[in-house]
Each structure stands twice: as C-alpha cells, then as structure tokens.
C-alpha cells in the first residue's frame, strides 16, 4: 500500500478536541479526564496519524481491515499505540482482527465473539471488546437491538480470550442536541443496568464529530472522532 501525503495535517487538532472534551465534561458535570478520545483514522495518511501521535494521542480507530493492517505494521515499533477496530466484521476477517488489534468495538453476534476468542493469540492479552448496539433501529446501521444486549453480554463473559469492556453505538444522524441526547440515553441506561448486574464495564463508546457534546452529556466514556480532527475524509 502506498501512503500518499494528503497535505492536510492534523496540527494541534487532537489537543483542540481534548480541550473541547474537557469543556463539555465541565459543562455537563462530568469528572475531568473521564472521557477518552479515540482518533478515527480511516482514510487518513500515516503522516496525519504521526502528527496526532506527536501530540500525545495513542488510541486510533480503523474501520477497514485492508486499510488498517499496513498502517498498524508501519507503526509497529511504537509499542504504546492502541488500535481499535470499529468497522463491520465479516467472519473471514476475524483472525487478522484478533491478531492485530487491542480492541474490537463492533462485536454484534456470538459467532463473531467466539471466533475472536478462539483466534486471539496466546501471547497477547485478551482482546478488549464492546458490543455494538443499534439504538435508532435504522436498518442500514449495524448492531444488535437493546433487548439482545444482556444475552450477548452474558455469552461473551464466558469467553476467556476476549474481555467485555462495554457498549458502542453509531446512532442515526440528528442535528438537534436534545434529539441526539434522547436517542443515546437508552444505551447509558443499559450500560448502568449491566454494571448493576455485576458486569464490570468501563467503556461507553458513543459520540462522533457531530454529536460529541450530546454523548458526553449522556455519560460517554469514549468519543470516536474523525472529521473534527482531520477534516473531511477523501472518499
Ligand atoms: C468514521 C467513524 C467515526 C468518526 O466519525 P466522524 O463523524 O468523522 O467523527 C466514528 N465511529 C465509527 C464507527 C466510524 O465508522
């Protein structure tokens, strides 16, 4: 794979987003530092990723396996980086995902969870996973409905080579802050319900460039930001 210069570097953009996150944490009564930033680097060059690393960013999200693998390889000498797979998962891709990522946020079936468990190499720590939930019911969106979350979480917790860390969602696009909050709220309730039932979840991954404040207001612990850091993606 060729890495081309895109001439559009993410100078100081991660720190600008971190400042914004801190402002939203404060505005909505959250503890400073309680929300982590995942920099979403799909369609971004290694130069842009390096610029983000230079700013202290270490966790990155990728959606397409074929695109991600050469990037992960390129940065393999930097041991502190954390790669999160956030795209839709085909069964024939699970082995490479289990071997190369430290997190998979888009688990949406027990079949996929079992494959990741079986294929996670022994020399690596258990693979961190989130269950992807479809909160808005759109047919085009991936993820399980809310009423299947407890069952899948229970099934996943018996698989030793994966570690259930939390829930993730990509909601329907809404422009209105209150509507954004309303559709994220049930996921926060489900997150709290699972923890009350004894699951030890620490990750509620919701909030993208256009609904980051609503997600933080609703209790996100991780926001996944691409466009607001790197600019509009080249298609
Ligand atoms: C692309 C993507 C993001 C980032 O979206 P932006 O609107 O560019 O911030 C977050 N989560 C997932 C699952 C994505 O595919």
PDB file of C-alpha atoms and ligand atoms in Angstrom:
ATOM      1  CA  UNK A   1       0.000   0.000   0.000  1.00  0.00           C
ATOM      2  CA  UNK A   2       1.237   3.468  -0.872  1.00  0.00           C
ATOM      3  CA  UNK A   3       0.962   6.168   1.742  1.00  0.00           C
ATOM      4  CA  UNK A   4       0.450   9.478  -0.022  1.00  0.00           C
ATOM      5  CA  UNK A   5       0.832  12.870   1.552  1.00  0.00           C
ATOM      6  CA  UNK A   6      -2.561  14.470   1.769  1.00  0.00           C
ATOM      7  CA  UNK A   7      -1.258  17.941   2.516  1.00  0.00           C
ATOM      8  CA  UNK A   8      -3.777  18.236   5.308  1.00  0.00           C
ATOM      9  CA  UNK A   9      -2.076  17.621   8.596  1.00  0.00           C
ATOM     10  CA  UNK A  10      -3.777  17.397  11.933  1.00  0.00           C
ATOM     11  CA  UNK A  11      -1.644  20.104  13.560  1.00  0.00           C
ATOM     12  CA  UNK A  12      -2.747  20.659  17.162  1.00  0.00           C
ATOM     13  CA  UNK A  13      -6.122  19.233  16.259  1.00  0.00           C
ATOM     14  CA  UNK A  14      -6.111  16.452  18.830  1.00  0.00           C
ATOM     15  CA  UNK A  15      -5.281  18.893  21.620  1.00  0.00           C
ATOM     16  CA  UNK A  16      -8.020  21.225  20.395  1.00  0.00           C
ATOM     17  CA  UNK A  17     -10.518  18.345  20.590  1.00  0.00           C
ATOM     18  CA  UNK A  18      -9.210  17.356  24.042  1.00  0.00           C
ATOM     19  CA  UNK A  19      -9.818  20.925  25.203  1.00  0.00           C
ATOM     20  CA  UNK A  20     -13.346  20.751  23.840  1.00  0.00           C
ATOM     21  CA  UNK A  21     -13.917  17.422  25.597  1.00  0.00           C
ATOM     22  CA  UNK A  22     -12.763  18.985  28.882  1.00  0.00           C
ATOM     23  CA  UNK A  23     -15.101  21.920  28.336  1.00  0.00           C
ATOM     24  CA  UNK A  24     -18.049  19.555  27.753  1.00  0.00           C
ATOM     25  CA  UNK A  25     -17.097  17.411  30.768  1.00  0.00           C
ATOM     26  CA  UNK A  26     -17.224  20.525  32.906  1.00  0.00           C
ATOM     27  CA  UNK A  27     -20.447  21.855  31.366  1.00  0.00           C
ATOM     28  CA  UNK A  28     -22.258  18.566  31.992  1.00  0.00           C
ATOM     29  CA  UNK A  29     -20.903  17.813  35.454  1.00  0.00           C
ATOM     30  CA  UNK A  30     -18.513  15.012  34.478  1.00  0.00           C
ATOM     31  CA  UNK A  31     -15.142  14.384  36.074  1.00  0.00           C
ATOM     32  CA  UNK A  32     -12.294  15.965  34.122  1.00  0.00           C
ATOM     33  CA  UNK A  33     -10.496  13.239  32.214  1.00  0.00           C
ATOM     34  CA  UNK A  34     -13.412  10.785  32.354  1.00  0.00           C
ATOM     35  CA  UNK A  35     -13.915  10.882  28.577  1.00  0.00           C
ATOM     36  CA  UNK A  36     -11.253   9.319  26.360  1.00  0.00           C
ATOM     37  CA  UNK A  37     -10.571  10.343  22.784  1.00  0.00           C
ATOM     38  CA  UNK A  38     -10.345   7.710  20.074  1.00  0.00           C
ATOM     39  CA  UNK A  39      -8.925   9.328  16.929  1.00  0.00           C
ATOM     40  CA  UNK A  40     -10.653   7.754  13.937  1.00  0.00           C
ATOM     41  CA  UNK A  41      -8.085   7.483  11.152  1.00  0.00           C
ATOM     42  CA  UNK A  42      -9.931   5.662   8.364  1.00  0.00           C
ATOM     43  CA  UNK A  43      -8.902   7.225   5.044  1.00  0.00           C
ATOM     44  CA  UNK A  44      -6.148   9.158   6.821  1.00  0.00           C
ATOM     45  CA  UNK A  45      -2.484   9.040   5.862  1.00  0.00           C
ATOM     46  CA  UNK A  46       0.296   7.791   8.122  1.00  0.00           C
ATOM     47  CA  UNK A  47       1.589  11.388   8.180  1.00  0.00           C
ATOM     48  CA  UNK A  48      -1.657  12.561   9.744  1.00  0.00           C
ATOM     49  CA  UNK A  49      -1.525   9.721  12.239  1.00  0.00           C
ATOM     50  CA  UNK A  50       2.088  10.593  13.105  1.00  0.00           C
ATOM     51  CA  UNK A  51       1.094  14.211  13.704  1.00  0.00           C
ATOM     52  CA  UNK A  52      -1.566  13.033  16.145  1.00  0.00           C
ATOM     53  CA  UNK A  53       0.970  10.748  17.875  1.00  0.00           C
ATOM     54  CA  UNK A  54       3.331  13.726  18.203  1.00  0.00           C
ATOM     55  CA  UNK A  55       0.550  15.484  20.103  1.00  0.00           C
ATOM     56  CA  UNK A  56       0.333  12.589  22.562  1.00  0.00           C
ATOM     57  CA  UNK A  57      -2.619  10.741  21.002  1.00  0.00           C
ATOM     58  CA  UNK A  58      -2.158   6.970  21.286  1.00  0.00           C
ATOM     59  CA  UNK A  59      -5.515   5.316  20.553  1.00  0.00           C
ATOM     60  CA  UNK A  60      -6.731   5.071  16.988  1.00  0.00           C
ATOM     61  CA  UNK A  61      -9.845   3.661  15.351  1.00  0.00           C
ATOM     62  CA  UNK A  62      -9.945   1.987  11.946  1.00  0.00           C
ATOM     63  CA  UNK A  63     -12.979   0.671  10.042  1.00  0.00           C
ATOM     64  CA  UNK A  64     -11.488  -1.279   7.144  1.00  0.00           C
ATOM     65  CA  UNK A  65      -9.148  -4.174   7.789  1.00  0.00           C
ATOM     66  CA  UNK A  66      -7.260  -3.997   4.495  1.00  0.00           C
ATOM     67  CA  UNK A  67      -6.538  -0.333   5.053  1.00  0.00           C
ATOM     68  CA  UNK A  68      -5.668  -0.739   8.718  1.00  0.00           C
ATOM     69  CA  UNK A  69      -3.160  -3.607   8.541  1.00  0.00           C
ATOM     70  CA  UNK A  70      -0.374  -1.747   6.680  1.00  0.00           C
ATOM     71  CA  UNK A  71      -0.825   1.259   8.986  1.00  0.00           C
ATOM     72  CA  UNK A  72      -0.533  -0.914  12.093  1.00  0.00           C
ATOM     73  CA  UNK A  73       2.554  -2.526  10.574  1.00  0.00           C
ATOM     74  CA  UNK A  74       4.006   0.901   9.740  1.00  0.00           C
ATOM     75  CA  UNK A  75       3.729   1.994  13.392  1.00  0.00           C
ATOM     76  CA  UNK A  76       4.631  -1.381  14.916  1.00  0.00           C
ATOM     77  CA  UNK A  77       7.833  -0.088  16.522  1.00  0.00           C
ATOM     78  CA  UNK A  78       5.741   2.328  18.647  1.00  0.00           C
ATOM     79  CA  UNK A  79       4.627  -0.108  21.314  1.00  0.00           C
ATOM     80  CA  UNK A  80       2.292   2.143  23.260  1.00  0.00           C
ATOM     81  CA  UNK A  81      -0.238   2.579  20.444  1.00  0.00           C
ATOM     82  CA  UNK A  82      -3.701   1.094  20.814  1.00  0.00           C
ATOM     83  CA  UNK A  83      -5.661   0.130  17.689  1.00  0.00           C
ATOM     84  CA  UNK A  84      -9.437  -0.223  17.847  1.00  0.00           C
ATOM     85  CA  UNK A  85     -11.380  -1.982  15.114  1.00  0.00           C
ATOM     86  CA  UNK A  86     -14.690  -0.115  14.700  1.00  0.00           C
ATOM     87  CA  UNK A  87     -15.966  -1.314  11.310  1.00  0.00           C
ATOM     88  CA  UNK A  88     -18.352  -4.077  10.330  1.00  0.00           C
ATOM     89  CA  UNK A  89     -16.837  -7.537  10.753  1.00  0.00           C
ATOM     90  CA  UNK A  90     -17.062 -10.379   8.255  1.00  0.00           C
ATOM     91  CA  UNK A  91     -16.368 -13.817   9.693  1.00  0.00           C
ATOM     92  CA  UNK A  92     -13.406 -14.375   7.349  1.00  0.00           C
ATOM     93  CA  UNK A  93     -11.677 -11.259   8.758  1.00  0.00           C
ATOM     94  CA  UNK A  94     -11.762 -12.170  12.447  1.00  0.00           C
ATOM     95  CA  UNK A  95      -8.354 -13.885  12.549  1.00  0.00           C
ATOM     96  CA  UNK A  96      -6.424 -10.845  11.325  1.00  0.00           C
ATOM     97  CA  UNK A  97      -8.503  -8.602  13.583  1.00  0.00           C
ATOM     98  CA  UNK A  98      -7.806 -10.810  16.620  1.00  0.00           C
ATOM     99  CA  UNK A  99      -4.088 -10.815  15.809  1.00  0.00           C
ATOM    100  CA  UNK A 100      -3.585  -7.125  15.142  1.00  0.00           C
ATOM    101  CA  UNK A 101      -5.943  -5.028  17.264  1.00  0.00           C
ATOM    102  CA  UNK A 102      -6.190  -4.499  21.014  1.00  0.00           C
ATOM    103  CA  UNK A 103      -9.873  -3.551  20.874  1.00  0.00           C
ATOM    104  CA  UNK A 104     -12.851  -4.504  18.730  1.00  0.00           C
ATOM    105  CA  UNK A 105     -15.809  -2.188  19.316  1.00  0.00           C
ATOM    106  CA  UNK A 106     -18.145  -3.619  16.693  1.00  0.00           C
ATOM    107  CA  UNK A 107     -18.968  -7.101  18.007  1.00  0.00           C
ATOM    108  CA  UNK A 108     -22.581  -7.873  17.172  1.00  0.00           C
ATOM    109  CA  UNK A 109     -23.008 -11.651  17.337  1.00  0.00           C
ATOM    110  CA  UNK A 110     -21.914 -14.606  19.420  1.00  0.00           C
ATOM    111  CA  UNK A 111     -20.428 -16.211  16.291  1.00  0.00           C
ATOM    112  CA  UNK A 112     -18.058 -13.278  15.815  1.00  0.00           C
ATOM    113  CA  UNK A 113     -17.259 -13.151  19.538  1.00  0.00           C
ATOM    114  CA  UNK A 114     -16.404 -16.879  19.578  1.00  0.00           C
ATOM    115  CA  UNK A 115     -14.154 -16.586  16.537  1.00  0.00           C
ATOM    116  CA  UNK A 116     -12.285 -13.640  18.092  1.00  0.00           C
ATOM    117  CA  UNK A 117     -11.914 -15.639  21.323  1.00  0.00           C
ATOM    118  CA  UNK A 118     -10.585 -18.705  19.508  1.00  0.00           C
ATOM    119  CA  UNK A 119      -8.276 -16.743  17.228  1.00  0.00           C
ATOM    120  CA  UNK A 120      -6.762 -14.350  19.770  1.00  0.00           C
ATOM    121  CA  UNK A 121      -3.075 -15.351  20.006  1.00  0.00           C
ATOM    122  CA  UNK A 122      -1.976 -16.716  23.399  1.00  0.00           C
ATOM    123  CA  UNK A 123       0.991 -14.377  23.664  1.00  0.00           C
ATOM    124  CA  UNK A 124      -1.312 -11.347  23.647  1.00  0.00           C
ATOM    125  CA  UNK A 125      -3.600 -10.211  26.481  1.00  0.00           C
ATOM    126  CA  UNK A 126      -7.330 -10.882  25.999  1.00  0.00           C
ATOM    127  CA  UNK A 127      -8.907  -8.811  23.236  1.00  0.00           C
ATOM    128  CA  UNK A 128     -10.975  -5.932  24.598  1.00  0.00           C
ATOM    129  CA  UNK A 129     -14.423  -5.825  23.066  1.00  0.00           C
ATOM    130  CA  UNK A 130     -17.525  -3.688  23.024  1.00  0.00           C
ATOM    131  CA  UNK A 131     -20.923  -4.821  21.835  1.00  0.00           C
ATOM    132  CA  UNK A 132     -22.259  -2.633  19.067  1.00  0.00           C
ATOM    133  CA  UNK A 133     -25.861  -1.661  19.715  1.00  0.00           C
ATOM    134  CA  UNK A 134     -28.273  -0.205  17.184  1.00  0.00           C
ATOM    135  CA  UNK A 135     -30.080   2.425  19.259  1.00  0.00           C
ATOM    136  CA  UNK A 136     -32.034   4.082  16.484  1.00  0.00           C
ATOM    137  CA  UNK A 137     -33.383   0.957  14.770  1.00  0.00           C
ATOM    138  CA  UNK A 138     -32.241   2.079  11.319  1.00  0.00           C
ATOM    139  CA  UNK A 139     -31.973  -0.925   9.010  1.00  0.00           C
ATOM    140  CA  UNK A 140     -28.769   0.401   7.453  1.00  0.00           C
ATOM    141  CA  UNK A 141     -26.976   0.528  10.818  1.00  0.00           C
ATOM    142  CA  UNK A 142     -25.088  -2.379  12.252  1.00  0.00           C
ATOM    143  CA  UNK A 143     -25.530  -3.592  15.812  1.00  0.00           C
ATOM    144  CA  UNK A 144     -27.895  -5.617  17.969  1.00  0.00           C
ATOM    145  CA  UNK A 145     -31.128  -4.214  19.388  1.00  0.00           C
ATOM    146  CA  UNK A 146     -31.122  -3.182  23.055  1.00  0.00           C
ATOM    147  CA  UNK A 147     -33.238  -6.172  24.083  1.00  0.00           C
ATOM    148  CA  UNK A 148     -30.497  -8.590  22.981  1.00  0.00           C
ATOM    149  CA  UNK A 149     -27.644  -6.920  24.856  1.00  0.00           C
ATOM    150  CA  UNK A 150     -27.930  -8.791  28.174  1.00  0.00           C
ATOM    151  CA  UNK A 151     -27.942 -12.194  26.445  1.00  0.00           C
ATOM    152  CA  UNK A 152     -24.939 -11.453  24.252  1.00  0.00           C
ATOM    153  CA  UNK A 153     -23.031  -9.861  27.153  1.00  0.00           C
ATOM    154  CA  UNK A 154     -23.671 -12.972  29.248  1.00  0.00           C
ATOM    155  CA  UNK A 155     -22.492 -15.290  26.454  1.00  0.00           C
ATOM    156  CA  UNK A 156     -19.351 -13.205  25.872  1.00  0.00           C
ATOM    157  CA  UNK A 157     -18.384 -13.194  29.532  1.00  0.00           C
ATOM    158  CA  UNK A 158     -17.620 -16.928  29.423  1.00  0.00           C
ATOM    159  CA  UNK A 159     -15.033 -16.484  26.648  1.00  0.00           C
ATOM    160  CA  UNK A 160     -11.616 -16.111  28.290  1.00  0.00           C
ATOM    161  CA  UNK A 161      -9.646 -14.696  25.340  1.00  0.00           C
ATOM    162  CA  UNK A 162     -11.936 -11.706  24.968  1.00  0.00           C
ATOM    163  CA  UNK A 163     -12.732  -9.167  27.653  1.00  0.00           C
ATOM    164  CA  UNK A 164     -16.060  -7.369  27.540  1.00  0.00           C
ATOM    165  CA  UNK A 165     -15.340  -3.705  28.250  1.00  0.00           C
ATOM    166  CA  UNK A 166     -18.570  -2.005  27.237  1.00  0.00           C
ATOM    167  CA  UNK A 167     -21.052  -0.858  24.636  1.00  0.00           C
ATOM    168  CA  UNK A 168     -20.694   1.120  21.427  1.00  0.00           C
ATOM    169  CA  UNK A 169     -23.208   2.753  19.115  1.00  0.00           C
ATOM    170  CA  UNK A 170     -23.434   4.688  15.857  1.00  0.00           C
ATOM    171  CA  UNK A 171     -26.801   6.456  16.120  1.00  0.00           C
ATOM    172  CA  UNK A 172     -28.915   7.945  13.348  1.00  0.00           C
ATOM    173  CA  UNK A 173     -27.704  11.413  12.333  1.00  0.00           C
ATOM    174  CA  UNK A 174     -29.677  14.170  14.088  1.00  0.00           C
ATOM    175  CA  UNK A 175     -28.891  17.882  14.067  1.00  0.00           C
ATOM    176  CA  UNK A 176     -30.747  18.728  17.229  1.00  0.00           C
ATOM    177  CA  UNK A 177     -28.885  18.425  20.551  1.00  0.00           C
ATOM    178  CA  UNK A 178     -31.913  17.197  22.525  1.00  0.00           C
ATOM    179  CA  UNK A 179     -32.792  14.595  19.897  1.00  0.00           C
ATOM    180  CA  UNK A 180     -29.168  13.424  19.915  1.00  0.00           C
ATOM    181  CA  UNK A 181     -29.329  13.035  23.689  1.00  0.00           C
ATOM    182  CA  UNK A 182     -32.694  11.284  23.592  1.00  0.00           C
ATOM    183  CA  UNK A 183     -31.522   8.532  21.294  1.00  0.00           C
ATOM    184  CA  UNK A 184     -28.297   7.915  23.259  1.00  0.00           C
ATOM    185  CA  UNK A 185     -29.969   7.843  26.662  1.00  0.00           C
ATOM    186  CA  UNK A 186     -31.233   4.206  26.485  1.00  0.00           C
ATOM    187  CA  UNK A 187     -27.674   2.989  25.891  1.00  0.00           C
ATOM    188  CA  UNK A 188     -26.487   4.702  29.072  1.00  0.00           C
ATOM    189  CA  UNK A 189     -29.350   3.048  30.970  1.00  0.00           C
ATOM    190  CA  UNK A 190     -28.356  -0.345  29.554  1.00  0.00           C
ATOM    191  CA  UNK A 191     -24.708   0.289  30.487  1.00  0.00           C
ATOM    192  CA  UNK A 192     -25.740   1.068  34.073  1.00  0.00           C
ATOM    193  CA  UNK A 193     -28.072  -1.937  34.162  1.00  0.00           C
ATOM    194  CA  UNK A 194     -25.261  -4.293  33.120  1.00  0.00           C
ATOM    195  CA  UNK A 195     -22.940  -2.866  35.740  1.00  0.00           C
ATOM    196  CA  UNK A 196     -25.640  -3.175  38.398  1.00  0.00           C
ATOM    197  CA  UNK A 197     -25.958  -6.844  37.360  1.00  0.00           C
ATOM    198  CA  UNK A 198     -22.254  -7.411  38.052  1.00  0.00           C
ATOM    199  CA  UNK A 199     -20.610  -6.849  34.674  1.00  0.00           C
ATOM    200  CA  UNK A 200     -17.583  -4.659  35.187  1.00  0.00           C
ATOM    201  CA  UNK A 201     -17.855  -2.393  32.182  1.00  0.00           C
ATOM    202  CA  UNK A 202     -15.823   0.794  31.911  1.00  0.00           C
ATOM    203  CA  UNK A 203     -16.447   1.832  28.313  1.00  0.00           C
ATOM    204  CA  UNK A 204     -19.488   3.557  26.882  1.00  0.00           C
ATOM    205  CA  UNK A 205     -18.316   4.407  23.383  1.00  0.00           C
ATOM    206  CA  UNK A 206     -20.638   6.946  21.808  1.00  0.00           C
ATOM    207  CA  UNK A 207     -20.236  10.387  20.294  1.00  0.00           C
ATOM    208  CA  UNK A 208     -18.738  11.290  16.926  1.00  0.00           C
ATOM    209  CA  UNK A 209     -17.842  14.675  15.417  1.00  0.00           C
ATOM    210  CA  UNK A 210     -21.467  15.811  15.150  1.00  0.00           C
ATOM    211  CA  UNK A 211     -22.879  14.568  18.462  1.00  0.00           C
ATOM    212  CA  UNK A 212     -19.881  14.674  20.769  1.00  0.00           C
ATOM    213  CA  UNK A 213     -21.386  17.076  23.317  1.00  0.00           C
ATOM    214  CA  UNK A 214     -24.696  15.175  23.497  1.00  0.00           C
ATOM    215  CA  UNK A 215     -22.797  11.928  24.039  1.00  0.00           C
ATOM    216  CA  UNK A 216     -20.681  13.417  26.841  1.00  0.00           C
ATOM    217  CA  UNK A 217     -23.809  14.849  28.454  1.00  0.00           C
ATOM    218  CA  UNK A 218     -25.312  11.336  28.339  1.00  0.00           C
ATOM    219  CA  UNK A 219     -22.309   9.715  30.004  1.00  0.00           C
ATOM    220  CA  UNK A 220     -19.988   8.581  27.210  1.00  0.00           C
ATOM    221  CA  UNK A 221     -16.567   7.466  28.447  1.00  0.00           C
ATOM    222  CA  UNK A 222     -15.085   7.390  24.948  1.00  0.00           C
ATOM    223  CA  UNK A 223     -15.808   9.533  21.905  1.00  0.00           C
ATOM    224  CA  UNK A 224     -14.710   8.435  18.425  1.00  0.00           C
ATOM    225  CA  UNK A 225     -13.714  11.477  16.408  1.00  0.00           C
ATOM    226  CA  UNK A 226     -12.527  11.602  12.809  1.00  0.00           C
ATOM    227  CA  UNK A 227     -13.728  14.608  10.824  1.00  0.00           C
ATOM    228  CA  UNK A 228     -13.372  17.166  13.635  1.00  0.00           C
ATOM    229  CA  UNK A 229      -9.674  16.253  13.958  1.00  0.00           C
ATOM    230  CA  UNK A 230      -8.558  15.514  10.412  1.00  0.00           C
ATOM    231  CA  UNK A 231     -11.091  17.324   8.237  1.00  0.00           C
ATOM    232  CA  UNK A 232     -13.474  15.801   5.720  1.00  0.00           C
ATOM    233  CA  UNK A 233     -12.394  12.354   4.581  1.00  0.00           C
ATOM    234  CA  UNK A 234     -11.379  11.810   0.966  1.00  0.00           C
ATOM    235  CA  UNK A 235     -13.657   9.145  -0.460  1.00  0.00           C
TER     236      UNK A 235
HETATM  237  C1  LIG B   1     -15.999   7.087  10.817  1.00  0.00           C
HETATM  238  C2  LIG B   1     -16.462   6.690  12.156  1.00  0.00           C
HETATM  239  C3  LIG B   1     -16.383   7.573  13.256  1.00  0.00           C
HETATM  240  C4  LIG B   1     -15.895   9.004  13.147  1.00  0.00           C
HETATM  241  O1  LIG B   1     -16.870   9.788  12.549  1.00  0.00           O
HETATM  242  P1  LIG B   1     -16.658  11.384  12.377  1.00  0.00           P
HETATM  243  O2  LIG B   1     -18.041  11.867  12.090  1.00  0.00           O
HETATM  244  O3  LIG B   1     -15.725  11.578  11.237  1.00  0.00           O
HETATM  245  O4  LIG B   1     -16.122  11.926  13.637  1.00  0.00           O
HETATM  246  C5  LIG B   1     -16.779   7.098  14.497  1.00  0.00           C
HETATM  247  N1  LIG B   1     -17.238   5.840  14.661  1.00  0.00           N
HETATM  248  C6  LIG B   1     -17.335   4.962  13.641  1.00  0.00           C
HETATM  249  C7  LIG B   1     -17.838   3.583  13.905  1.00  0.00           C
HETATM  250  C8  LIG B   1     -16.968   5.364  12.364  1.00  0.00           C
HETATM  251  O5  LIG B   1     -17.074   4.488  11.352  1.00  0.00           O
END
